[in-house]
Coordinates of C-alpha atoms in Angstrom, one line a residue:
M1 CA 59.7 -55.2 -11.1
S2 CA 59.4 -52.3 -8.5
T3 CA 62.2 -51.9 -6.1
E4 CA 63.0 -49.9 -2.9
R5 CA 66.3 -49.0 -1.4
V6 CA 66.9 -50.1 2.0
D7 CA 70.0 -48.9 3.8
Q8 CA 71.9 -51.7 5.5
P9 CA 74.9 -51.6 7.8
G10 CA 78.0 -51.6 5.6
P11 CA 79.7 -49.5 2.9
E12 CA 76.8 -50.1 0.5
A13 CA 73.1 -50.2 0.4
V14 CA 71.0 -53.2 -0.5
V15 CA 68.1 -52.6 -3.0
L16 CA 64.9 -54.9 -2.1
P17 CA 61.7 -55.3 -4.3
L18 CA 58.4 -53.8 -3.1
P19 CA 55.6 -56.2 -1.9
L20 CA 53.5 -57.2 -5.0
R21 CA 50.2 -57.3 -3.0
A22 CA 48.8 -55.0 -0.4
G23 CA 48.6 -57.8 2.0
D24 CA 52.1 -58.2 1.9
T25 CA 53.1 -54.6 3.0
T26 CA 54.5 -54.3 6.6
P27 CA 55.7 -51.3 8.7
E28 CA 59.2 -52.1 7.6
R29 CA 58.3 -52.6 3.8
P30 CA 55.3 -50.1 3.1
W31 CA 54.1 -49.0 -0.3
P32 CA 55.1 -45.4 -1.1
V33 CA 52.2 -43.1 -2.2
R34 CA 53.6 -43.0 -5.7
H35 CA 53.0 -46.7 -6.0
L36 CA 49.6 -46.8 -4.4
A37 CA 47.9 -43.8 -6.1
P38 CA 48.4 -45.2 -9.5
K39 CA 46.9 -48.6 -8.4
I40 CA 43.9 -46.7 -7.0
S41 CA 43.5 -44.8 -10.2
D42 CA 43.8 -48.0 -12.4
Y43 CA 41.3 -50.0 -10.3
I44 CA 38.7 -47.1 -10.4
A45 CA 39.2 -46.5 -14.2
K46 CA 38.1 -50.2 -14.7
M47 CA 34.6 -49.3 -12.9
P48 CA 31.9 -48.6 -15.8
P49 CA 29.9 -45.5 -15.7
V50 CA 26.7 -45.4 -13.8
W51 CA 23.5 -43.4 -13.6
V52 CA 23.3 -41.7 -10.0
E53 CA 20.5 -39.7 -8.7
G54 CA 20.6 -37.0 -5.9
Q55 CA 20.0 -33.4 -4.8
V56 CA 22.2 -30.6 -6.2
L57 CA 24.3 -28.7 -3.7
N58 CA 27.1 -26.1 -4.3
F59 CA 26.2 -25.6 -8.0
K60 CA 28.7 -23.4 -9.6
K61 CA 30.4 -22.9 -13.2
W62 CA 34.0 -22.1 -14.0
N63 CA 34.9 -21.6 -17.7
T64 CA 33.2 -24.6 -19.6
L65 CA 32.8 -26.8 -16.5
Y66 CA 30.1 -27.2 -13.9
F67 CA 31.0 -28.3 -10.5
L68 CA 28.4 -29.6 -8.1
T69 CA 27.8 -32.0 -5.2
L70 CA 25.3 -34.7 -5.6
R71 CA 23.9 -35.3 -2.1
D72 CA 21.6 -38.3 -1.0
T73 CA 18.2 -37.1 0.1
D74 CA 18.0 -39.6 3.1
L75 CA 21.6 -39.9 4.5
D76 CA 24.4 -37.5 4.9
M77 CA 26.4 -38.8 1.9
S78 CA 27.6 -36.8 -1.3
L79 CA 29.7 -37.2 -4.3
S80 CA 31.6 -34.5 -6.3
V81 CA 30.6 -34.2 -9.9
T82 CA 32.1 -32.4 -12.7
A83 CA 30.2 -32.0 -16.2
P84 CA 31.0 -30.2 -19.3
A85 CA 28.5 -27.5 -20.5
A86 CA 27.5 -29.7 -23.3
A87 CA 26.4 -32.3 -20.7
I88 CA 24.1 -30.2 -19.0
G89 CA 22.9 -28.2 -22.1
K90 CA 19.7 -26.4 -22.0
I91 CA 18.6 -27.6 -18.4
A92 CA 21.6 -25.4 -16.9
Q93 CA 19.3 -22.4 -16.3
Q94 CA 16.9 -24.8 -14.5
V95 CA 19.2 -26.6 -12.2
S96 CA 20.0 -25.0 -8.9
D97 CA 20.8 -26.0 -5.0
G98 CA 18.1 -28.2 -4.3
S99 CA 17.3 -29.6 -7.6
H100 CA 16.9 -33.3 -8.1
I101 CA 19.0 -34.6 -11.1
V102 CA 20.2 -37.9 -12.5
V103 CA 23.5 -38.0 -14.0
H104 CA 25.4 -40.5 -16.2
A105 CA 29.0 -40.5 -14.9
R106 CA 32.3 -42.3 -14.6
P107 CA 34.4 -42.3 -11.4
R108 CA 37.7 -40.6 -11.6
F109 CA 40.6 -40.7 -9.2
H110 CA 42.9 -37.9 -9.2
A111 CA 46.3 -39.3 -8.1
K112 CA 48.0 -36.1 -7.4
K113 CA 45.5 -34.9 -4.8
G114 CA 43.8 -38.1 -3.9
D115 CA 40.4 -36.9 -4.7
L116 CA 37.6 -39.2 -6.2
T117 CA 35.1 -37.3 -8.5
F118 CA 32.6 -38.2 -11.0
A119 CA 32.9 -37.1 -14.6
A120 CA 29.4 -36.6 -16.1
D121 CA 28.6 -36.9 -19.6
D122 CA 24.7 -36.6 -19.3
V123 CA 22.7 -34.7 -16.8
R124 CA 19.0 -34.7 -16.7
L125 CA 16.4 -33.1 -14.4
V126 CA 14.2 -35.3 -12.7
G127 CA 10.6 -33.8 -13.6
L128 CA 7.7 -33.0 -11.5
G129 CA 5.5 -35.7 -12.8
E130 CA 8.1 -38.3 -12.1
L131 CA 8.5 -36.9 -8.7
L132 CA 4.7 -37.1 -8.0
A133 CA 4.8 -40.7 -9.4
R134 CA 7.5 -41.7 -6.9
I135 CA 5.7 -40.0 -4.0
E136 CA 2.5 -41.9 -5.1
H137 CA 4.4 -45.1 -5.1
L138 CA 5.9 -44.4 -1.7
K139 CA 2.4 -43.4 -0.5
G140 CA 1.1 -46.7 -1.6
V141 CA 4.1 -48.7 0.0
L142 CA 3.7 -47.0 3.3
G143 CA 0.0 -47.1 3.4
A144 CA 0.2 -50.9 2.8
E145 CA 2.4 -51.2 6.0
G146 CA -0.5 -49.3 8.0
L147 CA 1.6 -46.1 8.7
F148 CA -1.5 -44.0 7.7
D149 CA -4.1 -45.9 9.7
E150 CA -6.2 -44.0 11.7
R151 CA -6.0 -46.5 14.8
R152 CA -2.4 -45.6 15.0
K153 CA -3.1 -41.9 15.6
K154 CA -2.6 -40.9 19.0
P155 CA -5.0 -38.2 20.6
L156 CA -3.6 -34.7 21.6
P157 CA -3.4 -33.8 25.3
F158 CA -6.1 -31.1 26.2
L159 CA -3.5 -29.0 27.8
P160 CA 0.1 -30.1 27.1
G161 CA 2.8 -28.9 29.6
V162 CA 5.5 -28.4 27.2
I163 CA 5.1 -28.1 23.3
G164 CA 8.0 -29.3 21.1
L165 CA 8.2 -27.2 18.1
V166 CA 10.3 -27.8 14.9
V167 CA 10.6 -24.9 12.5
A168 CA 12.8 -23.1 10.0
Q169 CA 15.8 -21.2 11.3
Q170 CA 14.2 -18.1 9.7
G171 CA 10.6 -17.7 8.9
D172 CA 7.0 -16.7 10.1
A173 CA 5.9 -20.2 11.1
E174 CA 7.7 -20.1 14.7
H175 CA 6.2 -16.7 15.5
D176 CA 2.6 -18.0 14.1
V177 CA 2.5 -20.8 16.3
V178 CA 4.2 -19.3 19.4
S179 CA 2.2 -16.1 19.5
N180 CA -1.2 -17.6 18.6
A181 CA -0.7 -20.5 21.1
R182 CA 0.2 -17.9 23.9
G183 CA -2.7 -15.7 22.8
R184 CA -5.0 -18.5 23.4
W185 CA -3.0 -19.8 26.8
A186 CA -0.5 -17.4 28.1
A187 CA 1.2 -20.1 30.2
A188 CA 2.1 -22.1 27.0
Q189 CA 5.6 -23.4 27.2
F190 CA 7.8 -24.4 24.1
E191 CA 10.9 -26.4 23.4
I192 CA 12.1 -25.1 20.1
R193 CA 14.3 -26.8 17.5
R194 CA 15.3 -24.5 14.5
V195 CA 16.3 -26.6 11.6
T196 CA 16.6 -26.4 7.7
V197 CA 13.3 -27.1 6.2
Q198 CA 14.2 -27.3 2.5
G199 CA 17.1 -28.7 0.6
P200 CA 19.5 -31.6 1.4
R201 CA 19.8 -30.9 5.0
A202 CA 16.2 -30.9 5.7
V203 CA 15.6 -34.6 6.1
P204 CA 18.3 -35.4 8.6
E205 CA 17.9 -32.3 10.4
V206 CA 14.1 -32.5 11.0
S207 CA 14.3 -36.2 11.7
A208 CA 16.9 -35.5 14.3
A209 CA 14.8 -32.8 15.8
I210 CA 11.6 -35.0 16.1
A211 CA 13.6 -37.8 17.7
E212 CA 15.2 -35.3 20.3
L213 CA 12.0 -33.8 21.2
D214 CA 10.3 -37.3 21.6
A215 CA 13.0 -38.3 23.7
D216 CA 12.3 -35.4 26.1
P217 CA 9.9 -36.6 28.9
R218 CA 8.7 -33.0 29.2
V219 CA 7.4 -32.5 25.7
E220 CA 3.6 -33.9 25.4
V221 CA 3.2 -32.9 21.7
I222 CA 5.3 -32.0 18.8
V223 CA 4.6 -29.7 15.9
V224 CA 6.5 -29.6 12.7
A225 CA 5.6 -26.2 11.1
R226 CA 6.6 -24.7 7.9
G227 CA 4.8 -21.7 6.1
G228 CA 4.0 -23.4 2.8
G229 CA 6.1 -23.3 -0.4
S230 CA 6.5 -24.9 -3.7
F231 CA 6.1 -28.6 -4.4
E232 CA 9.9 -28.7 -4.7
D233 CA 10.5 -27.1 -1.5
L234 CA 8.3 -29.5 0.4
L235 CA 9.7 -32.6 -1.0
P236 CA 11.6 -33.3 2.0
F237 CA 8.4 -33.7 4.0
S238 CA 7.5 -36.6 1.6
N239 CA 10.9 -38.4 2.1
E240 CA 10.6 -41.9 3.3
S241 CA 13.2 -41.6 5.9
L242 CA 11.6 -38.4 7.5
V243 CA 8.0 -40.1 7.3
R244 CA 9.3 -43.3 9.0
A245 CA 10.8 -41.1 11.6
A246 CA 7.6 -39.4 12.3
A247 CA 5.7 -42.8 12.5
A248 CA 8.1 -43.9 15.1
C249 CA 7.6 -40.8 17.3
R250 CA 5.8 -41.9 20.5
T251 CA 4.6 -38.4 21.3
P252 CA 1.6 -37.0 19.4
L253 CA 2.8 -35.3 16.1
V254 CA 1.1 -32.3 14.5
S255 CA 1.9 -31.7 10.8
A256 CA 1.6 -27.8 10.0
I257 CA 3.4 -27.8 6.6
G258 CA 0.7 -25.5 5.1
H259 CA 0.3 -26.9 1.6
H260 CA -3.2 -27.3 0.4
L261 CA -2.8 -28.6 -3.2
D262 CA -0.4 -31.4 -2.7
S263 CA -0.4 -32.8 1.0
P264 CA 3.1 -34.2 1.8
L265 CA 3.2 -37.5 3.1
L266 CA 3.9 -36.2 6.7
D267 CA 0.5 -34.9 6.9
L268 CA -0.7 -38.6 6.4
V269 CA 1.5 -40.2 9.0
A270 CA 1.1 -37.4 11.6
D271 CA -1.5 -37.8 14.3
L272 CA -3.1 -34.4 13.4
R273 CA -2.9 -32.4 10.2
A274 CA -3.2 -28.6 10.6
S275 CA -3.6 -26.5 7.6
T276 CA -1.3 -23.8 8.7
P277 CA 1.0 -23.0 11.5
T278 CA -1.7 -20.7 13.0
D279 CA -4.2 -23.6 12.9
A280 CA -1.9 -25.7 14.7
A281 CA -1.7 -23.3 17.4
K282 CA -5.3 -23.4 17.7
R283 CA -5.4 -27.2 17.8
I284 CA -2.8 -27.7 20.5
V285 CA -3.9 -25.5 23.4
P286 CA -7.4 -24.5 24.4
D287 CA -8.7 -20.9 24.2
V288 CA -8.8 -19.6 27.8
T289 CA -11.5 -17.3 27.0
E290 CA -13.6 -19.9 25.6
E291 CA -12.8 -22.3 28.5
R292 CA -13.6 -19.7 31.1
A293 CA -16.9 -19.0 29.3
R294 CA -17.5 -22.7 29.3
L295 CA -16.7 -23.0 32.9
V296 CA -19.1 -20.3 33.7
Q297 CA -21.8 -22.0 31.6
A298 CA -21.0 -25.2 33.4
R299 CA -21.3 -23.5 36.8
Q300 CA -24.7 -22.0 35.9
R301 CA -26.1 -25.4 34.6
S302 CA -24.7 -27.1 37.7
R303 CA -26.2 -24.4 39.9
S304 CA -29.5 -24.6 38.2
A305 CA -29.5 -28.4 38.3
I306 CA -28.7 -28.4 42.1
L307 CA -31.2 -25.7 43.0
G308 CA -33.7 -27.6 40.7
R309 CA -33.2 -30.7 42.5
L310 CA -33.2 -29.1 46.0
D311 CA -36.5 -27.3 45.1
R312 CA -38.0 -30.8 44.0
E313 CA -36.8 -32.5 47.0
Q314 CA -38.1 -29.8 49.3
H315 CA -41.6 -30.0 47.6
T316 CA -41.7 -33.8 48.1
L317 CA -40.6 -33.3 51.8
E318 CA -43.4 -30.8 52.4
H319 CA -45.8 -33.1 50.6
W320 CA -44.9 -36.2 53.1
R321 CA -44.9 -33.7 56.1
S322 CA -48.3 -32.6 55.3
R323 CA -49.6 -36.2 55.5
P324 CA -51.6 -36.9 58.8
V325 CA -49.3 -39.7 59.8
L326 CA -46.2 -37.3 59.7
A327 CA -48.2 -34.2 60.9
T328 CA -49.3 -36.0 64.1
P329 CA -46.9 -38.8 64.3
T330 CA -48.7 -40.1 67.6
T331 CA -52.3 -40.4 65.9
L332 CA -51.6 -44.2 64.9
V333 CA -50.1 -44.9 68.2
D334 CA -52.7 -43.4 70.1
Q335 CA -55.5 -45.5 68.2
L336 CA -53.5 -48.6 68.9
E337 CA -53.1 -47.6 72.5
H338 CA -56.9 -47.2 73.1
R339 CA -57.3 -50.5 71.6
L340 CA -54.9 -52.0 73.7
H341 CA -56.4 -50.4 76.9
A342 CA -59.8 -51.8 75.7
H343 CA -58.7 -55.3 75.0
R344 CA -56.7 -55.1 78.4
D345 CA -60.1 -54.3 80.3
I346 CA -62.0 -57.0 78.4
A347 CA -59.3 -59.5 79.3
R348 CA -59.5 -58.5 83.0
R349 CA -63.2 -58.7 83.2
A350 CA -63.0 -61.9 81.5
L351 CA -60.4 -63.4 83.8
D352 CA -62.3 -62.2 86.8
S353 CA -65.4 -63.8 85.7
A354 CA -63.6 -66.9 84.8
L355 CA -61.9 -66.9 88.5
R356 CA -65.4 -66.3 90.0
H357 CA -67.0 -69.3 88.1
A358 CA -64.1 -71.4 88.9
H359 CA -64.1 -70.5 92.7
A360 CA -67.8 -71.2 92.8
E361 CA -67.2 -74.8 91.0
I362 CA -64.3 -75.4 93.4
V363 CA -66.6 -74.6 96.6
G364 CA -69.3 -76.9 95.3
L365 CA -66.8 -79.6 94.5
A366 CA -65.2 -79.2 97.8
A367 CA -68.8 -79.7 99.4
Q368 CA -69.3 -82.8 97.3
V369 CA -65.9 -84.3 98.3
R370 CA -66.5 -83.4 101.8
A371 CA -69.9 -84.9 101.8
L372 CA -68.5 -88.1 100.3
S373 CA -65.3 -88.1 102.2
P374 CA -64.8 -90.6 105.2
A375 CA -64.1 -87.5 107.3
A376 CA -67.7 -86.7 107.1
T377 CA -68.7 -89.8 108.7
L378 CA -66.0 -89.4 111.3
D379 CA -67.4 -86.0 112.1
R380 CA -70.7 -87.6 112.9
G381 CA -69.0 -89.6 115.6
Y382 CA -67.8 -92.7 113.9
A383 CA -64.1 -94.1 114.1
V384 CA -62.1 -96.2 111.9
V385 CA -60.2 -99.0 113.7
Q386 CA -57.0 -100.4 112.1
R387 CA -54.3 -102.9 112.9
A388 CA -50.7 -102.1 113.3
D389 CA -50.2 -103.2 109.7
G390 CA -52.6 -100.6 108.3
H391 CA -55.7 -103.0 107.7
V392 CA -59.2 -101.7 108.6
V393 CA -60.8 -104.0 111.2
R394 CA -64.3 -104.8 109.9
D395 CA -64.8 -107.9 112.2
P396 CA -63.9 -108.8 115.7
A397 CA -62.4 -111.8 114.5
D398 CA -59.8 -110.0 112.6
V399 CA -57.9 -109.2 115.9
A400 CA -56.9 -111.3 118.8
A401 CA -56.2 -110.3 122.4
G402 CA -53.0 -108.3 122.9
D403 CA -53.2 -106.8 119.5
R404 CA -52.2 -103.1 119.0
L405 CA -54.9 -101.0 117.3
R406 CA -55.1 -97.6 115.8
V407 CA -58.2 -95.8 116.2
R408 CA -59.0 -92.8 113.9
V409 CA -61.6 -90.5 115.0
A410 CA -62.7 -86.9 113.4
A411 CA -60.0 -84.9 115.4
G412 CA -57.2 -87.4 115.3
E413 CA -55.9 -90.8 116.2
L414 CA -56.0 -93.2 119.5
A415 CA -53.9 -96.2 120.2
A416 CA -55.7 -99.1 121.9
D417 CA -54.9 -102.7 122.9
V418 CA -57.2 -105.7 122.4
V419 CA -58.1 -107.1 125.8
G420 CA -60.9 -109.7 125.0

């Protein structure tokens, strides 16, 4: 039974047992390192050996042992691996930093230093054919998800204000893109992110650079450029994590990896694939000389079109102005005026004639009326005798002595009284 010595007040110290389980430890009753380290070692020793794949980093040899770091190709995680020369065998000359290997190893905990390493007993190099097969499988998976669909691809801006550029820390790709772009458009501005473009650090660094530039509102297009390389060097650009980071980019993305034989998957998910960094520079900015020439041609065509239209309209205007109705605008009015005057004179003569006939007719009718009128009889000396009530007296018997009578003559009326 493990015990620990705990000093108590008094002449003697009391020895108490250590907690049996980790959950029973307390600040007052902890486990010493010498007690915990063997437990960890025993626990890890029970783990079976495992096949692990990764990318080689810090590969070196000391005596008959090889030491390396096995790094994950997607995330920033790594394991320390030791392997005897017999485990690596003939492939030792082919293994270097960046190589893809599969190791069969058993975890081992070094209690003295607290280090966890993997002791490998078999190391195998991942062949080119197998890598190609994995890329083809990943290509099918991503294609089925629609990441390579042409409908997803965004058009590049005609003249981006700021160009995001992801390039190697050293190399000609940056110079090729910047110099050719500014040669075409001198005012081109760049936001450059220099990263590792091959090896274990390529995927996280390139993905982070794309995400950073995508978050910059000034950047209107992003170019990922590299000046070619071997198939193994370009493996990071077919990595699933990097491809998905490019697919999630909202800013138009141009892939300029420059590998013609085997296109990395980044070429398929990018909005535009450029064959080389120089080709990318020609795609992202217009050529100022060509644009000026096109502008001059457009101005000439516009001028010719406008002058031609003006010439046609001038001819049309002259044609209409030469017509009699426009040459002498009052011709038609004059004709109508003459007709109006003629009709007015005819109307006057007709009215005068009608008035004369009507006057003659009225005179004749007046004579007839006058001849038939009682007034004509009165003019001849006759008179009309009426009683006071207006009745005409036709018989002396119609009146009596003392009646008041009205006697109408041609020139007026007389009052008379009946006396007998």
